[in-house]
Amino acid sequence: MAEQTQSPTPAPDATTESPDGGRRRVIAMTIWGVAFVAGWLVIGLPTDPAYAFLWIWAGTIAWNSARPWRSHLRFARDWIPVVLLLATYNLSRGFADNGATPHAMELIVADRFLTGWLTGGEVPTIWLQERLYDPSEVRWWDVLVSWIYFSHFVATFAAAAVLWMRNRRRWIAYMSRWGFLCAAGLVTYFAYPAAPPWWAAQNGLLTEVARISTRGWKEIGMHGAGNLLNAGQIASNPVAAMPSLHTAFALFVVLFFMRSVRKRWWPLMLAYPLAMTFTLMYSGEHYLIDVLVGWAYVGMTFLVVGLAERWWAARRARRAGEPAGAAGVP
């Protein structure tokens, strides 16, 4: 998607906030936080795109509660197409296998080749679960894994919401790359349907693998916290494993913001996609090869979309008689 050659007006209205705007924001965000926790405990964590969108929209309204409603309606105008595209993506990938047996053995062989020197010839999932997973006891790292796994469903959207409020031009660049990444993943699911470790174990290709990405919530009394996610996992398509968009999204968010953050914070930022990688392999959701291909897709996304933006900016500049470098992602 092309960048604008002029500095766009910010998405929200440039309304001067009232003197008590700070107190109003605190009250509104407190109400939003209480409502979110109540909804989370009763209904479940917002892992569905439409449900997550409603909470994020409500959060932007609470944060900018002093602004007129037309400002908040712009959020819906810009975001509803994104939510519809994501819902279509989630629905369409359910048809990716087309009744065919998914690829699994090649992924097992690839993981054994990549890590067999460390794991004694086992895939990382089995090696990790043999050392860390106890069916009779939930450990602290199981709780942490569940939270990291859940972050996949909100981190990308939350970062996009902040961008929308602060710099709509960068929001467009962000969503262009995110949309391309989703589309590339979806095409691959149809071209190469592949199954995760838990599926391979259920079908006799691996020894026992437990699917444990959500077990940590129950340990801290949040029995309803993962209702929507658990229901989604039951209905999910087991062939959407290659590439791992869970880890791809985590790396994508980090790389997009990395240039605007001081280098001393880079190791902390990169810890997030690494933690997601551990989570996915330990919980039986993905192989290491899925993760590596997901990372490669992120690199391809930044390269292809960046080149497309520069080509489009140069084309518009030629038409307008402006210098070709007038537009670009800040």
CSV table of C-alpha atoms in Angstrom, one decimal:
chain,number,residue,atom,x,y,z
A,1,MET,CA,0.0,0.0,0.0
A,2,ALA,CA,1.4,3.4,-1.0
A,3,GLU,CA,2.5,6.0,1.5
A,4,GLN,CA,1.0,9.5,1.4
A,5,THR,CA,3.4,12.1,0.1
A,6,GLN,CA,2.2,14.7,2.5
A,7,SER,CA,2.0,14.5,6.3
A,8,PRO,CA,-1.5,13.2,6.9
A,9,THR,CA,-3.8,14.6,9.5
A,10,PRO,CA,-3.8,12.5,12.7
A,11,ALA,CA,-6.7,10.0,12.9
A,12,PRO,CA,-8.3,11.7,16.0
A,13,ASP,CA,-9.6,15.2,16.0
A,14,ALA,CA,-7.1,17.9,17.2
A,15,THR,CA,-9.6,18.7,20.0
A,16,THR,CA,-8.2,20.6,23.0
A,17,GLU,CA,-8.9,18.5,26.0
A,18,SER,CA,-10.6,19.9,29.0
A,19,PRO,CA,-8.5,20.8,32.1
A,20,ASP,CA,-9.8,17.7,33.9
A,21,GLY,CA,-9.0,15.5,30.9
A,22,GLY,CA,-6.4,13.6,32.8
A,23,ARG,CA,-8.8,12.7,35.6
A,24,ARG,CA,-11.5,11.8,33.0
A,25,ARG,CA,-9.0,9.5,31.2
A,26,VAL,CA,-8.1,7.7,34.5
A,27,ILE,CA,-11.8,7.2,35.3
A,28,ALA,CA,-12.6,6.0,31.8
A,29,MET,CA,-9.6,3.6,31.7
A,30,THR,CA,-10.4,2.2,35.1
A,31,ILE,CA,-14.0,1.5,34.0
A,32,TRP,CA,-12.6,-0.2,30.9
A,33,GLY,CA,-10.1,-2.2,32.9
A,34,VAL,CA,-12.8,-3.5,35.3
A,35,ALA,CA,-15.1,-4.4,32.4
A,36,PHE,CA,-12.3,-6.2,30.6
A,37,VAL,CA,-11.4,-8.3,33.6
A,38,ALA,CA,-15.1,-9.1,34.2
A,39,GLY,CA,-15.6,-10.1,30.5
A,40,TRP,CA,-12.3,-12.1,30.6
A,41,LEU,CA,-13.4,-14.1,33.6
A,42,VAL,CA,-17.0,-14.7,32.5
A,43,ILE,CA,-16.7,-15.1,28.7
A,44,GLY,CA,-13.0,-15.7,28.1
A,45,LEU,CA,-9.9,-14.0,26.8
A,46,PRO,CA,-10.5,-12.0,23.6
A,47,THR,CA,-9.0,-14.3,21.0
A,48,ASP,CA,-11.7,-13.9,18.4
A,49,PRO,CA,-10.9,-11.1,16.0
A,50,ALA,CA,-14.3,-9.3,16.3
A,51,TYR,CA,-14.3,-9.7,20.1
A,52,ALA,CA,-10.7,-8.4,20.4
A,53,PHE,CA,-11.6,-5.5,18.1
A,54,LEU,CA,-14.5,-4.4,20.3
A,55,TRP,CA,-12.2,-4.4,23.4
A,56,ILE,CA,-9.5,-2.4,21.6
A,57,TRP,CA,-12.0,0.1,20.2
A,58,ALA,CA,-13.5,0.5,23.7
A,59,GLY,CA,-10.0,1.1,25.0
A,60,THR,CA,-9.3,3.8,22.5
A,61,ILE,CA,-12.6,5.5,23.3
A,62,ALA,CA,-11.7,5.4,27.0
A,63,TRP,CA,-8.2,6.8,26.4
A,64,ASN,CA,-9.6,9.6,24.3
A,65,SER,CA,-12.9,10.0,26.0
A,66,ALA,CA,-12.8,13.8,25.8
A,67,ARG,CA,-12.8,13.7,22.0
A,68,PRO,CA,-16.0,13.9,19.9
A,69,TRP,CA,-17.7,10.7,18.7
A,70,ARG,CA,-16.8,11.3,15.1
A,71,SER,CA,-13.2,10.7,16.1
A,72,HIS,CA,-14.1,7.3,17.6
A,73,LEU,CA,-16.2,6.4,14.5
A,74,ARG,CA,-13.1,6.9,12.3
A,75,PHE,CA,-11.6,4.0,14.2
A,76,ALA,CA,-14.4,1.7,13.2
A,77,ARG,CA,-14.2,3.0,9.6
A,78,ASP,CA,-10.5,2.2,9.4
A,79,TRP,CA,-10.6,-1.1,11.3
A,80,ILE,CA,-13.8,-2.9,10.3
A,81,PRO,CA,-12.2,-3.9,6.9
A,82,VAL,CA,-9.2,-5.2,8.8
A,83,VAL,CA,-11.4,-7.3,11.1
A,84,LEU,CA,-13.4,-8.6,8.2
A,85,LEU,CA,-10.2,-9.6,6.4
A,86,LEU,CA,-8.9,-11.4,9.5
A,87,ALA,CA,-12.2,-13.2,10.0
A,88,THR,CA,-12.1,-14.3,6.3
A,89,TYR,CA,-8.5,-15.5,6.8
A,90,ASN,CA,-9.5,-17.5,9.9
A,91,LEU,CA,-12.4,-19.0,8.1
A,92,SER,CA,-10.7,-19.8,4.8
A,93,ARG,CA,-7.7,-21.5,6.3
A,94,GLY,CA,-10.1,-24.1,7.7
A,95,PHE,CA,-10.5,-25.3,4.1
A,96,ALA,CA,-6.8,-25.4,3.4
A,97,ASP,CA,-6.4,-29.2,3.7
A,98,ASN,CA,-9.3,-29.9,1.2
A,99,GLY,CA,-9.6,-33.4,2.7
A,100,ALA,CA,-6.0,-34.3,2.0
A,101,THR,CA,-3.6,-35.8,4.5
A,102,PRO,CA,-1.4,-33.0,5.8
A,103,HIS,CA,2.4,-33.1,5.7
A,104,ALA,CA,3.9,-34.2,8.9
A,105,MET,CA,6.8,-36.6,8.4
A,106,GLU,CA,9.0,-34.0,6.6
A,107,LEU,CA,8.7,-31.6,9.5
A,108,ILE,CA,9.7,-34.3,12.0
A,109,VAL,CA,12.7,-35.2,9.8
A,110,ALA,CA,13.6,-31.5,9.5
A,111,ASP,CA,13.5,-30.9,13.3
A,112,ARG,CA,15.5,-34.0,14.0
A,113,PHE,CA,18.1,-32.8,11.5
A,114,LEU,CA,18.2,-29.3,13.0
A,115,THR,CA,18.3,-30.2,16.7
A,116,GLY,CA,19.1,-33.9,16.9
A,117,TRP,CA,22.6,-33.2,18.0
A,118,LEU,CA,21.2,-31.6,21.2
A,119,THR,CA,18.0,-33.6,21.8
A,120,GLY,CA,19.4,-37.1,21.1
A,121,GLY,CA,17.5,-37.4,17.8
A,122,GLU,CA,14.1,-36.3,19.2
A,123,VAL,CA,12.0,-33.3,18.0
A,124,PRO,CA,12.3,-30.3,20.3
A,125,THR,CA,8.6,-30.7,21.5
A,126,ILE,CA,9.2,-34.2,22.9
A,127,TRP,CA,12.5,-33.3,24.4
A,128,LEU,CA,11.1,-30.3,26.2
A,129,GLN,CA,8.0,-32.0,27.4
A,130,GLU,CA,10.0,-34.9,28.8
A,131,ARG,CA,12.0,-32.5,30.9
A,132,LEU,CA,9.4,-29.8,31.8
A,133,TYR,CA,5.9,-31.2,31.5
A,134,ASP,CA,4.3,-32.9,34.5
A,135,PRO,CA,0.7,-34.1,33.7
A,136,SER,CA,-0.1,-34.1,37.5
A,137,GLU,CA,1.2,-30.6,38.3
A,138,VAL,CA,1.1,-27.2,36.6
A,139,ARG,CA,4.4,-25.4,37.1
A,140,TRP,CA,5.0,-21.6,37.0
A,141,TRP,CA,6.4,-21.9,33.5
A,142,ASP,CA,3.2,-23.5,32.3
A,143,VAL,CA,1.3,-20.4,33.5
A,144,LEU,CA,3.9,-18.1,31.7
A,145,VAL,CA,3.6,-20.2,28.6
A,146,SER,CA,-0.2,-19.7,28.5
A,147,TRP,CA,0.1,-16.0,28.8
A,148,ILE,CA,2.8,-15.8,26.1
A,149,TYR,CA,0.6,-17.9,23.8
A,150,PHE,CA,-2.4,-15.7,24.5
A,151,SER,CA,-0.4,-12.5,23.7
A,152,HIS,CA,-0.4,-13.6,20.0
A,153,PHE,CA,-4.1,-12.7,19.8
A,154,VAL,CA,-3.8,-9.2,21.1
A,155,ALA,CA,-0.2,-7.9,20.7
A,156,THR,CA,-0.4,-7.2,17.0
A,157,PHE,CA,-3.8,-5.5,17.3
A,158,ALA,CA,-2.8,-3.5,20.4
A,159,ALA,CA,0.3,-2.2,18.7
A,160,ALA,CA,-1.7,-1.2,15.7
A,161,ALA,CA,-4.3,0.6,17.9
A,162,VAL,CA,-1.5,2.7,19.4
A,163,LEU,CA,-0.1,3.5,16.0
A,164,TRP,CA,-3.6,4.5,14.8
A,165,MET,CA,-3.9,7.0,17.6
A,166,ARG,CA,-0.4,8.4,17.2
A,167,ASN,CA,0.5,8.3,13.5
A,168,ARG,CA,-1.9,7.0,10.9
A,169,ARG,CA,0.8,7.0,8.2
A,170,ARG,CA,2.8,4.5,10.1
A,171,TRP,CA,-0.4,2.6,10.9
A,172,ILE,CA,-1.0,2.2,7.1
A,173,ALA,CA,2.6,0.9,6.7
A,174,TYR,CA,2.1,-1.5,9.6
A,175,MET,CA,-1.2,-2.9,8.4
A,176,SER,CA,0.1,-3.2,4.8
A,177,ARG,CA,2.9,-5.5,6.0
A,178,TRP,CA,0.7,-7.4,8.4
A,179,GLY,CA,-1.9,-8.0,5.7
A,180,PHE,CA,0.8,-9.2,3.3
A,181,LEU,CA,2.2,-11.6,6.0
A,182,CYS,CA,-1.3,-13.0,6.6
A,183,ALA,CA,-1.9,-13.5,2.9
A,184,ALA,CA,1.5,-15.2,2.4
A,185,GLY,CA,0.7,-17.6,5.3
A,186,LEU,CA,-2.7,-18.4,3.9
A,187,VAL,CA,-1.4,-19.2,0.5
A,188,THR,CA,1.1,-21.5,2.0
A,189,TYR,CA,-1.5,-23.3,4.1
A,190,PHE,CA,-3.3,-24.2,0.8
A,191,ALA,CA,-0.2,-25.0,-1.1
A,192,TYR,CA,1.5,-27.0,1.7
A,193,PRO,CA,-1.0,-28.1,4.4
A,194,ALA,CA,1.1,-29.2,7.4
A,195,ALA,CA,0.2,-30.6,10.8
A,196,PRO,CA,1.7,-29.7,14.2
A,197,PRO,CA,3.4,-32.1,16.7
A,198,TRP,CA,0.2,-32.8,18.7
A,199,TRP,CA,-1.5,-34.0,15.5
A,200,ALA,CA,1.5,-36.2,14.5
A,201,ALA,CA,1.4,-37.8,18.0
A,202,GLN,CA,-2.3,-38.5,17.7
A,203,ASN,CA,-1.7,-40.2,14.4
A,204,GLY,CA,1.2,-42.4,15.5
A,205,LEU,CA,4.0,-40.4,13.9
A,206,LEU,CA,5.5,-39.3,17.2
A,207,THR,CA,5.4,-40.6,20.8
A,208,GLU,CA,2.9,-38.9,23.1
A,209,VAL,CA,2.7,-35.1,22.8
A,210,ALA,CA,0.4,-33.1,25.1
A,211,ARG,CA,-1.2,-29.9,23.8
A,212,ILE,CA,-0.7,-27.7,26.8
A,213,SER,CA,-0.8,-24.1,25.5
A,214,THR,CA,-3.8,-23.1,27.8
A,215,ARG,CA,-3.4,-25.3,30.8
A,216,GLY,CA,-1.7,-22.6,32.9
A,217,TRP,CA,-4.8,-20.4,33.4
A,218,LYS,CA,-6.7,-23.0,35.4
A,219,GLU,CA,-3.9,-23.2,37.9
A,220,ILE,CA,-4.5,-19.6,39.0
A,221,GLY,CA,-8.2,-19.9,39.2
A,222,MET,CA,-9.1,-18.6,35.8
A,223,HIS,CA,-11.2,-21.6,34.6
A,224,GLY,CA,-13.2,-19.5,32.2
A,225,ALA,CA,-10.3,-17.4,30.9
A,226,GLY,CA,-9.5,-19.6,28.0
A,227,ASN,CA,-13.0,-20.6,27.0
A,228,LEU,CA,-13.0,-18.9,23.6
A,229,LEU,CA,-9.4,-20.0,22.8
A,230,ASN,CA,-10.1,-23.6,23.8
A,231,ALA,CA,-13.3,-23.6,21.7
A,232,GLY,CA,-11.3,-22.2,18.8
A,233,GLN,CA,-8.6,-24.8,19.2
A,234,ILE,CA,-11.2,-27.6,19.0
A,235,ALA,CA,-12.6,-26.1,15.8
A,236,SER,CA,-9.3,-25.1,14.3
A,237,ASN,CA,-7.7,-26.6,11.3
A,238,PRO,CA,-4.7,-28.8,12.1
A,239,VAL,CA,-3.0,-28.1,8.8
A,240,ALA,CA,-2.1,-24.4,9.4
A,241,ALA,CA,1.2,-25.1,11.0
A,242,MET,CA,3.6,-24.1,8.2
A,243,PRO,CA,4.6,-21.3,8.6
A,244,SER,CA,4.1,-20.5,12.2
A,245,LEU,CA,2.3,-17.1,12.1
A,246,HIS,CA,2.3,-17.1,15.9
A,247,THR,CA,6.0,-16.5,16.0
A,248,ALA,CA,6.0,-14.6,12.8
A,249,PHE,CA,3.6,-12.0,14.3
A,250,ALA,CA,5.8,-11.7,17.4
A,251,LEU,CA,8.9,-11.0,15.3
A,252,PHE,CA,7.0,-8.7,13.0
A,253,VAL,CA,5.8,-6.4,15.8
A,254,VAL,CA,9.3,-6.3,17.2
A,255,LEU,CA,11.0,-5.5,13.9
A,256,PHE,CA,8.5,-2.9,12.9
A,257,PHE,CA,9.2,-0.8,16.1
A,258,MET,CA,12.9,-1.7,16.5
A,259,ARG,CA,14.3,1.3,14.6
A,260,SER,CA,12.3,3.7,16.8
A,261,VAL,CA,13.7,2.2,20.0
A,262,ARG,CA,17.1,2.6,21.5
A,263,LYS,CA,19.5,-0.2,20.9
A,264,ARG,CA,19.9,-1.0,24.5
A,265,TRP,CA,16.3,-2.2,24.5
A,266,TRP,CA,16.7,-4.5,21.5
A,267,PRO,CA,17.6,-7.6,23.5
A,268,LEU,CA,14.5,-7.2,25.6
A,269,MET,CA,12.3,-6.8,22.5
A,270,LEU,CA,13.9,-9.8,20.8
A,271,ALA,CA,13.2,-11.9,23.9
A,272,TYR,CA,9.5,-11.8,23.0
A,273,PRO,CA,9.7,-13.8,19.7
A,274,LEU,CA,12.2,-16.1,21.3
A,275,ALA,CA,9.8,-16.7,24.2
A,276,MET,CA,7.0,-17.3,21.7
A,277,THR,CA,9.2,-19.9,19.9
A,278,PHE,CA,9.8,-21.8,23.2
A,279,THR,CA,6.1,-21.6,24.0
A,280,LEU,CA,5.0,-23.0,20.6
A,281,MET,CA,7.5,-25.9,20.7
A,282,TYR,CA,7.0,-26.8,24.3
A,283,SER,CA,3.2,-26.7,24.1
A,284,GLY,CA,3.1,-29.0,21.0
A,285,GLU,CA,1.8,-26.4,18.7
A,286,HIS,CA,4.7,-26.0,16.2
A,287,TYR,CA,8.0,-27.5,15.1
A,288,LEU,CA,11.2,-25.5,15.0
A,289,ILE,CA,11.1,-25.6,11.2
A,290,ASP,CA,7.7,-23.9,11.3
A,291,VAL,CA,9.2,-21.1,13.3
A,292,LEU,CA,12.2,-20.6,11.1
A,293,VAL,CA,10.0,-20.4,8.0
A,294,GLY,CA,7.7,-18.0,9.8
A,295,TRP,CA,10.7,-15.8,10.5
A,296,ALA,CA,11.7,-16.0,6.8
A,297,TYR,CA,8.2,-14.9,5.8
A,298,VAL,CA,8.6,-11.8,8.0
A,299,GLY,CA,11.9,-10.9,6.2
A,300,MET,CA,10.2,-11.4,2.9
A,301,THR,CA,7.3,-9.2,4.0
A,302,PHE,CA,9.4,-6.3,4.9
A,303,LEU,CA,11.4,-6.6,1.7
A,304,VAL,CA,8.5,-7.0,-0.7
A,305,VAL,CA,6.2,-4.4,0.8
A,306,GLY,CA,9.0,-1.9,1.3
A,307,LEU,CA,10.0,-2.3,-2.4
A,308,ALA,CA,6.3,-1.9,-3.5
A,309,GLU,CA,6.0,1.2,-1.4
A,310,ARG,CA,9.1,2.8,-2.9
A,311,TRP,CA,8.0,1.9,-6.4
A,312,TRP,CA,4.5,3.4,-5.8
A,313,ALA,CA,6.0,6.5,-4.3
A,314,ALA,CA,8.4,7.0,-7.2
A,315,ARG,CA,5.5,6.5,-9.6
A,316,ARG,CA,3.4,9.1,-7.9
A,317,ALA,CA,6.4,11.5,-7.7
A,318,ARG,CA,7.0,11.2,-11.4
A,319,ARG,CA,3.3,12.0,-12.1
A,320,ALA,CA,3.4,15.0,-9.8
A,321,GLY,CA,6.9,16.2,-10.8
A,322,GLU,CA,8.2,15.7,-7.2
A,323,PRO,CA,11.5,14.1,-6.1
A,324,ALA,CA,11.1,10.3,-5.9
A,325,GLY,CA,12.3,10.3,-2.3
A,326,ALA,CA,9.5,12.5,-1.0
A,327,ALA,CA,7.5,9.6,0.5
A,328,GLY,CA,8.6,6.9,2.8
A,329,VAL,CA,7.9,5.2,6.0
A,330,PRO,CA,9.3,7.3,8.9
